[in-house]
XYZ file of N, CA and C in Angstrom:
426
model
N 0.858 -1.181 0.000
C 0.000 0.000 0.000
C 0.897 1.233 0.000
N 0.632 2.170 -0.880
C 1.437 3.383 -0.960
C 0.761 4.577 -0.299
N -0.453 4.360 0.199
C -1.157 5.447 0.883
C -2.157 4.840 1.866
N -2.648 5.684 2.754
C -3.690 5.250 3.681
C -5.034 5.561 3.026
N -5.837 4.558 2.834
C -7.159 4.757 2.250
C -8.117 5.280 3.321
N -9.250 5.800 2.874
C -10.275 6.231 3.820
C -10.764 5.041 4.636
N -10.898 3.901 3.999
C -11.323 2.696 4.711
C -10.332 2.343 5.828
N -9.042 2.396 5.527
C -8.020 2.096 6.543
C -8.028 3.156 7.647
N -8.180 4.422 7.275
C -8.220 5.504 8.265
C -9.396 5.322 9.211
N -10.549 4.969 8.656
C -11.722 4.751 9.504
C -11.537 3.538 10.406
N -10.865 2.519 9.916
C -10.572 1.337 10.746
C -9.640 1.719 11.895
N -8.629 2.515 11.608
C -7.698 2.978 12.645
C -8.483 3.700 13.749
N -9.351 4.607 13.348
C -10.142 5.379 14.311
C -11.059 4.456 15.106
N -11.751 3.565 14.425
C -12.686 2.652 15.082
C -11.985 1.829 16.164
N -10.843 1.249 15.829
C -10.136 0.393 16.794
C -9.492 1.236 17.895
N -8.978 2.399 17.555
C -8.395 3.268 18.582
C -9.441 3.635 19.626
N -10.643 3.996 19.175
C -11.700 4.369 20.112
C -12.225 3.165 20.889
N -12.290 2.007 20.248
C -12.703 0.787 20.951
C -11.674 0.416 22.023
N -10.404 0.587 21.712
C -9.338 0.317 22.687
C -9.467 1.260 23.869
N -9.758 2.519 23.596
C -9.948 3.500 24.671
C -11.127 3.106 25.554
N -12.207 2.630 24.941
C -13.383 2.211 25.717
C -13.055 1.013 26.594
N -12.318 0.049 26.053
C -11.916 -1.136 26.826
C -11.076 -0.747 28.036
N -10.201 0.245 27.845
C -9.306 0.681 28.908
C -9.950 1.723 29.824
N -11.185 2.122 29.480
C -11.910 3.142 30.242
C -11.134 4.459 30.324
N -10.658 4.894 29.171
C -9.898 6.136 29.095
C -10.830 7.328 28.968
N -10.268 8.500 29.147
C -11.010 9.742 28.942
C -11.372 9.859 27.459
N -12.350 10.702 27.108
C -12.737 10.860 25.702
C -11.565 11.344 24.836
N -11.452 10.726 23.669
C -10.328 10.995 22.776
C -10.740 11.688 21.488
N -9.758 12.310 20.880
C -9.847 12.789 19.506
C -8.770 12.049 18.725
N -9.111 11.595 17.524
C -8.183 10.830 16.688
C -8.174 11.425 15.293
N -6.976 11.658 14.761
C -6.846 12.141 13.390
C -5.864 11.250 12.646
N -6.153 11.013 11.376
C -5.277 10.249 10.503
C -4.878 11.172 9.355
N -3.562 11.321 9.166
C -3.018 12.167 8.102
C -2.337 11.323 7.045
N -2.284 11.845 5.822
C -1.517 11.177 4.779
C -0.053 11.607 4.892
N 0.779 11.141 3.970
C 2.216 11.420 4.029
C 2.549 12.892 3.812
N 1.611 13.661 3.287
C 1.824 15.091 3.101
C 1.284 15.942 4.234
N 0.753 15.284 5.272
C 0.222 16.005 6.420
C -1.217 16.459 6.258
N -1.932 15.908 5.274
C -3.327 16.275 5.036
C -4.258 15.288 5.726
N -5.326 15.791 6.316
C -6.270 14.945 7.038
C -7.021 14.024 6.090
N -7.098 12.756 6.499
C -7.917 11.776 5.793
C -9.218 11.577 6.562
N -9.104 11.438 7.892
C -10.294 11.215 8.722
C -10.017 11.717 10.133
N -11.115 12.094 10.819
C -11.009 12.619 12.183
C -12.278 12.261 12.940
N -12.109 11.974 14.220
C -13.273 11.766 15.085
C -12.940 12.285 16.480
N -13.958 12.876 17.119
C -13.822 13.344 18.504
C -14.974 12.754 19.282
N -14.633 11.991 20.327
C -15.678 11.381 21.153
C -16.444 12.443 21.923
N -17.695 12.118 22.220
C -18.491 12.987 23.080
C -17.722 13.213 24.374
N -17.654 14.450 24.790
C -16.979 14.786 26.033
C -15.531 15.203 25.868
N -14.938 14.958 24.702
C -13.560 15.419 24.466
C -13.593 16.918 24.199
N -12.671 17.635 24.781
C -12.674 19.091 24.601
C -12.378 19.448 23.147
N -12.912 20.580 22.678
C -12.759 20.945 21.270
C -11.311 21.188 20.851
N -10.456 21.574 21.764
C -9.050 21.807 21.434
C -8.277 20.540 21.116
N -8.890 19.403 21.358
C -8.214 18.131 21.084
C -7.921 17.944 19.605
N -8.720 18.584 18.733
C -8.464 18.494 17.289
C -7.073 19.021 16.973
N -6.745 20.209 17.489
C -5.446 20.813 17.209
C -4.314 20.021 17.854
N -4.541 19.510 19.063
C -3.485 18.758 19.744
C -3.216 17.440 19.031
N -4.274 16.690 18.716
C -4.096 15.430 17.979
C -3.457 15.707 16.622
N -3.915 16.756 15.968
C -3.335 17.125 14.675
C -1.870 17.486 14.780
N -1.493 18.205 15.834
C -0.088 18.575 16.040
C 0.798 17.375 16.319
N 0.256 16.405 17.028
C 1.016 15.177 17.283
C 1.278 14.437 15.974
N 0.239 14.271 15.151
C 0.383 13.559 13.884
C 1.220 14.366 12.891
N 0.975 15.671 12.818
C 1.684 16.523 11.866
C 3.188 16.522 12.148
N 3.542 16.645 13.414
C 4.962 16.609 13.768
C 5.601 15.298 13.367
N 4.880 14.198 13.580
C 5.424 12.885 13.230
C 5.702 12.793 11.738
N 4.717 13.153 10.929
C 4.892 13.001 9.485
C 5.880 14.026 8.919
N 5.880 15.242 9.433
C 6.781 16.266 8.902
C 8.239 16.035 9.292
N 8.473 15.481 10.483
C 9.844 15.232 10.930
C 10.297 13.798 10.686
N 9.346 12.921 10.349
C 9.703 11.511 10.175
C 10.059 10.853 11.489
N 9.506 11.399 12.581
C 9.765 10.886 13.930
C 8.445 10.779 14.670
N 8.198 9.641 15.287
C 7.021 9.518 16.131
C 7.130 10.461 17.323
N 6.009 10.682 17.994
C 5.973 11.608 19.121
C 6.932 11.255 20.242
N 7.100 9.966 20.513
C 8.029 9.543 21.565
C 9.463 9.921 21.178
N 9.820 9.710 19.912
C 11.157 10.083 19.441
C 11.332 11.600 19.427
N 10.247 12.332 19.088
C 10.318 13.794 19.122
C 10.558 14.297 20.541
N 9.872 13.680 21.506
C 10.035 14.096 22.894
C 11.477 13.872 23.356
N 12.044 12.726 22.987
C 13.434 12.440 23.347
C 14.366 13.470 22.698
N 14.068 13.815 21.460
C 14.884 14.812 20.768
C 14.735 16.179 21.433
N 13.528 16.519 21.864
C 13.296 17.798 22.538
C 14.051 17.864 23.857
N 14.102 16.733 24.555
C 14.841 16.697 25.816
C 16.339 16.822 25.590
N 16.840 16.233 24.498
C 18.274 16.275 24.207
C 18.689 17.542 23.471
N 17.816 18.043 22.595
C 18.135 19.204 21.762
C 16.903 20.098 21.635
N 16.567 20.740 22.722
C 15.361 21.579 22.733
C 15.393 22.635 21.638
N 16.567 23.159 21.332
C 16.680 24.187 20.302
C 16.237 23.655 18.937
N 16.498 22.383 18.634
C 16.088 21.823 17.345
C 14.567 21.769 17.244
N 13.916 21.219 18.271
C 12.455 21.113 18.227
C 11.830 22.508 18.207
N 12.390 23.446 18.950
C 11.870 24.817 18.931
C 12.008 25.423 17.537
N 13.147 25.205 16.899
C 13.362 25.737 15.552
C 12.439 25.056 14.549
N 12.298 23.745 14.651
C 11.412 23.004 13.745
C 9.970 23.467 13.935
N 9.567 23.668 15.185
C 8.215 24.124 15.469
C 7.970 25.496 14.841
N 8.967 26.360 14.906
C 8.849 27.663 14.263
C 8.748 27.538 12.751
N 9.569 26.675 12.179
C 9.556 26.474 10.730
C 8.229 25.887 10.250
N 7.590 25.131 11.113
C 6.323 24.485 10.757
C 5.118 25.215 11.360
N 5.273 26.517 11.546
C 4.180 27.390 11.997
C 3.583 26.998 13.336
N 4.410 26.466 14.250
C 3.948 26.149 15.595
C 3.016 24.961 15.670
N 3.043 24.091 14.676
C 2.069 22.995 14.612
C 2.555 21.700 15.255
N 3.741 21.677 15.859
C 4.256 20.448 16.478
C 3.768 20.308 17.910
N 3.429 19.096 18.269
C 3.161 18.731 19.658
C 4.024 17.494 19.915
N 5.279 17.701 20.344
C 6.265 16.619 20.396
C 6.180 15.737 21.644
N 5.119 14.967 21.727
C 4.919 14.031 22.837
C 4.308 12.746 22.297
N 4.345 11.655 23.064
C 3.703 10.422 22.603
C 2.225 10.648 22.284
N 1.774 9.885 21.298
C 0.409 10.038 20.808
C 0.398 10.408 19.343
N 1.556 10.775 18.808
C 1.746 10.980 17.376
C 2.549 9.796 16.868
N 1.953 8.988 15.999
C 2.576 7.735 15.579
C 2.659 7.688 14.061
N 3.866 7.428 13.561
C 4.044 7.265 12.121
C 3.385 5.980 11.654
N 2.871 6.005 10.437
C 2.293 4.819 9.808
C 3.178 4.474 8.614
N 3.631 3.230 8.578
C 4.444 2.771 7.451
C 3.792 1.564 6.800
N 4.134 1.369 5.524
C 3.643 0.189 4.824
C 4.624 -0.966 5.051
N 4.395 -2.078 4.379
C 5.211 -3.276 4.585
C 6.678 -3.059 4.231
N 6.961 -2.120 3.333
C 8.346 -1.860 2.940
C 9.034 -0.855 3.859
N 8.291 -0.293 4.819
C 8.868 0.685 5.737
C 8.718 2.122 5.285
N 8.021 2.341 4.193
C 7.797 3.689 3.684
C 6.738 4.388 4.526
N 7.029 5.623 4.950
C 6.051 6.404 5.709
C 4.907 6.792 4.783
N 3.684 6.411 5.182
C 2.505 6.736 4.369
C 1.534 7.650 5.115
N 1.905 8.052 6.326
C 1.060 8.961 7.086
C 1.361 8.906 8.560
N 0.415 9.411 9.346
C 0.577 9.424 10.801
C -0.796 9.502 11.447
N -0.842 9.043 12.693
C -2.042 9.123 13.512
C -1.704 9.961 14.730
N -2.604 10.845 15.095
C -2.463 11.622 16.313
C -3.681 11.416 17.188
N -3.437 11.195 18.468
C -4.539 11.025 19.423
C -4.262 11.902 20.626
N -5.332 12.510 21.130
C -5.240 13.346 22.315
C -6.495 13.176 23.158
N -6.308 13.207 24.472
C -7.456 13.147 25.371
C -7.151 12.506 26.700
N -6.268 11.529 26.721
C -5.886 10.860 27.962
C -4.400 11.133 28.166
N -3.699 10.283 28.898
C -2.259 10.481 29.025
C -1.618 10.221 27.666
N -0.471 10.797 27.440
C 0.208 10.597 26.160
C 0.506 9.126 25.907
N 0.891 8.391 26.940
C 1.168 6.960 26.769
C -0.087 6.203 26.354
N -1.226 6.512 26.964
C -2.480 5.860 26.583
C -2.916 6.268 25.181
N -2.729 7.541 24.846
C -3.045 8.002 23.496
C -2.242 7.189 22.477
N -0.961 7.035 22.748
C -0.077 6.287 21.847
C -0.505 4.828 21.718
N -0.854 4.192 22.833
C -1.270 2.783 22.800
C -2.511 2.600 21.926
N -3.439 3.526 21.991
C -4.649 3.444 21.167
C -4.311 3.634 19.689
N -3.398 4.546 19.397
C -2.978 4.763 18.008
C -2.333 3.503 17.441
N -1.434 2.911 18.197
C -0.750 1.695 17.742
C -1.762 0.579 17.490
N -2.713 0.408 18.400
C -3.732 -0.637 18.225
C -4.520 -0.419 16.934
N -4.902 0.812 16.672
C -5.659 1.112 15.460
C -4.855 0.882 14.193
N -3.626 1.334 14.207
C -2.756 1.174 13.030
C -2.550 -0.303 12.716
N -2.233 -1.075 13.746
C -1.994 -2.501 13.533
C -3.255 -3.227 13.083
N -4.415 -2.829 13.592
C -5.676 -3.446 13.175
C -5.977 -3.182 11.709
N -5.447 -2.092 11.170
C -5.638 -1.762 9.758
C -4.612 -2.461 8.871
N -3.769 -3.299 9.486
C -2.771 -4.040 8.713
C -1.560 -3.224 8.335
N -1.325 -2.146 9.062
C -0.180 -1.266 8.796
C 0.796 -1.330 9.960
N 1.934 -0.695 9.805
C 2.959 -0.712 10.841
C 3.023 0.631 11.556
N 3.205 0.574 12.871
C 3.248 1.764 13.716
C 4.683 2.031 14.167
N 5.075 3.291 14.131
C 6.374 3.724 14.640
C 6.153 4.873 15.619
N 6.038 4.542 16.914
C 5.835 5.603 17.907
C 7.065 6.473 18.063
């Protein structure tokens, strides 16, 4: 697969939200972006604050634009805060460099998009993203 289809994006969202329900997490927002950082699909559970769209989007956007999952971005920010600050400026302040932004790759390892989730702890957000990505038959790189 060279891109994330709408069907795959909806599957990612469906499983991510089902995983959140199983774990009894706070209401989530989930966004799936293509490799160019454009939204394919988005959902916000009842009770999730409206700002979650921008936060989930920033997690996914940072992942796809930097080629680094949110966990790797956070490590980079801790080691080289000036780099993440500069990258955030270059990308119009759209980065949210924490877990919950997960790269999506195809079987060959090519980045085909990213998933961003916001609403619970960053670790829980990331776990839901990974579950959704894997359920869609794709590979996750947190």
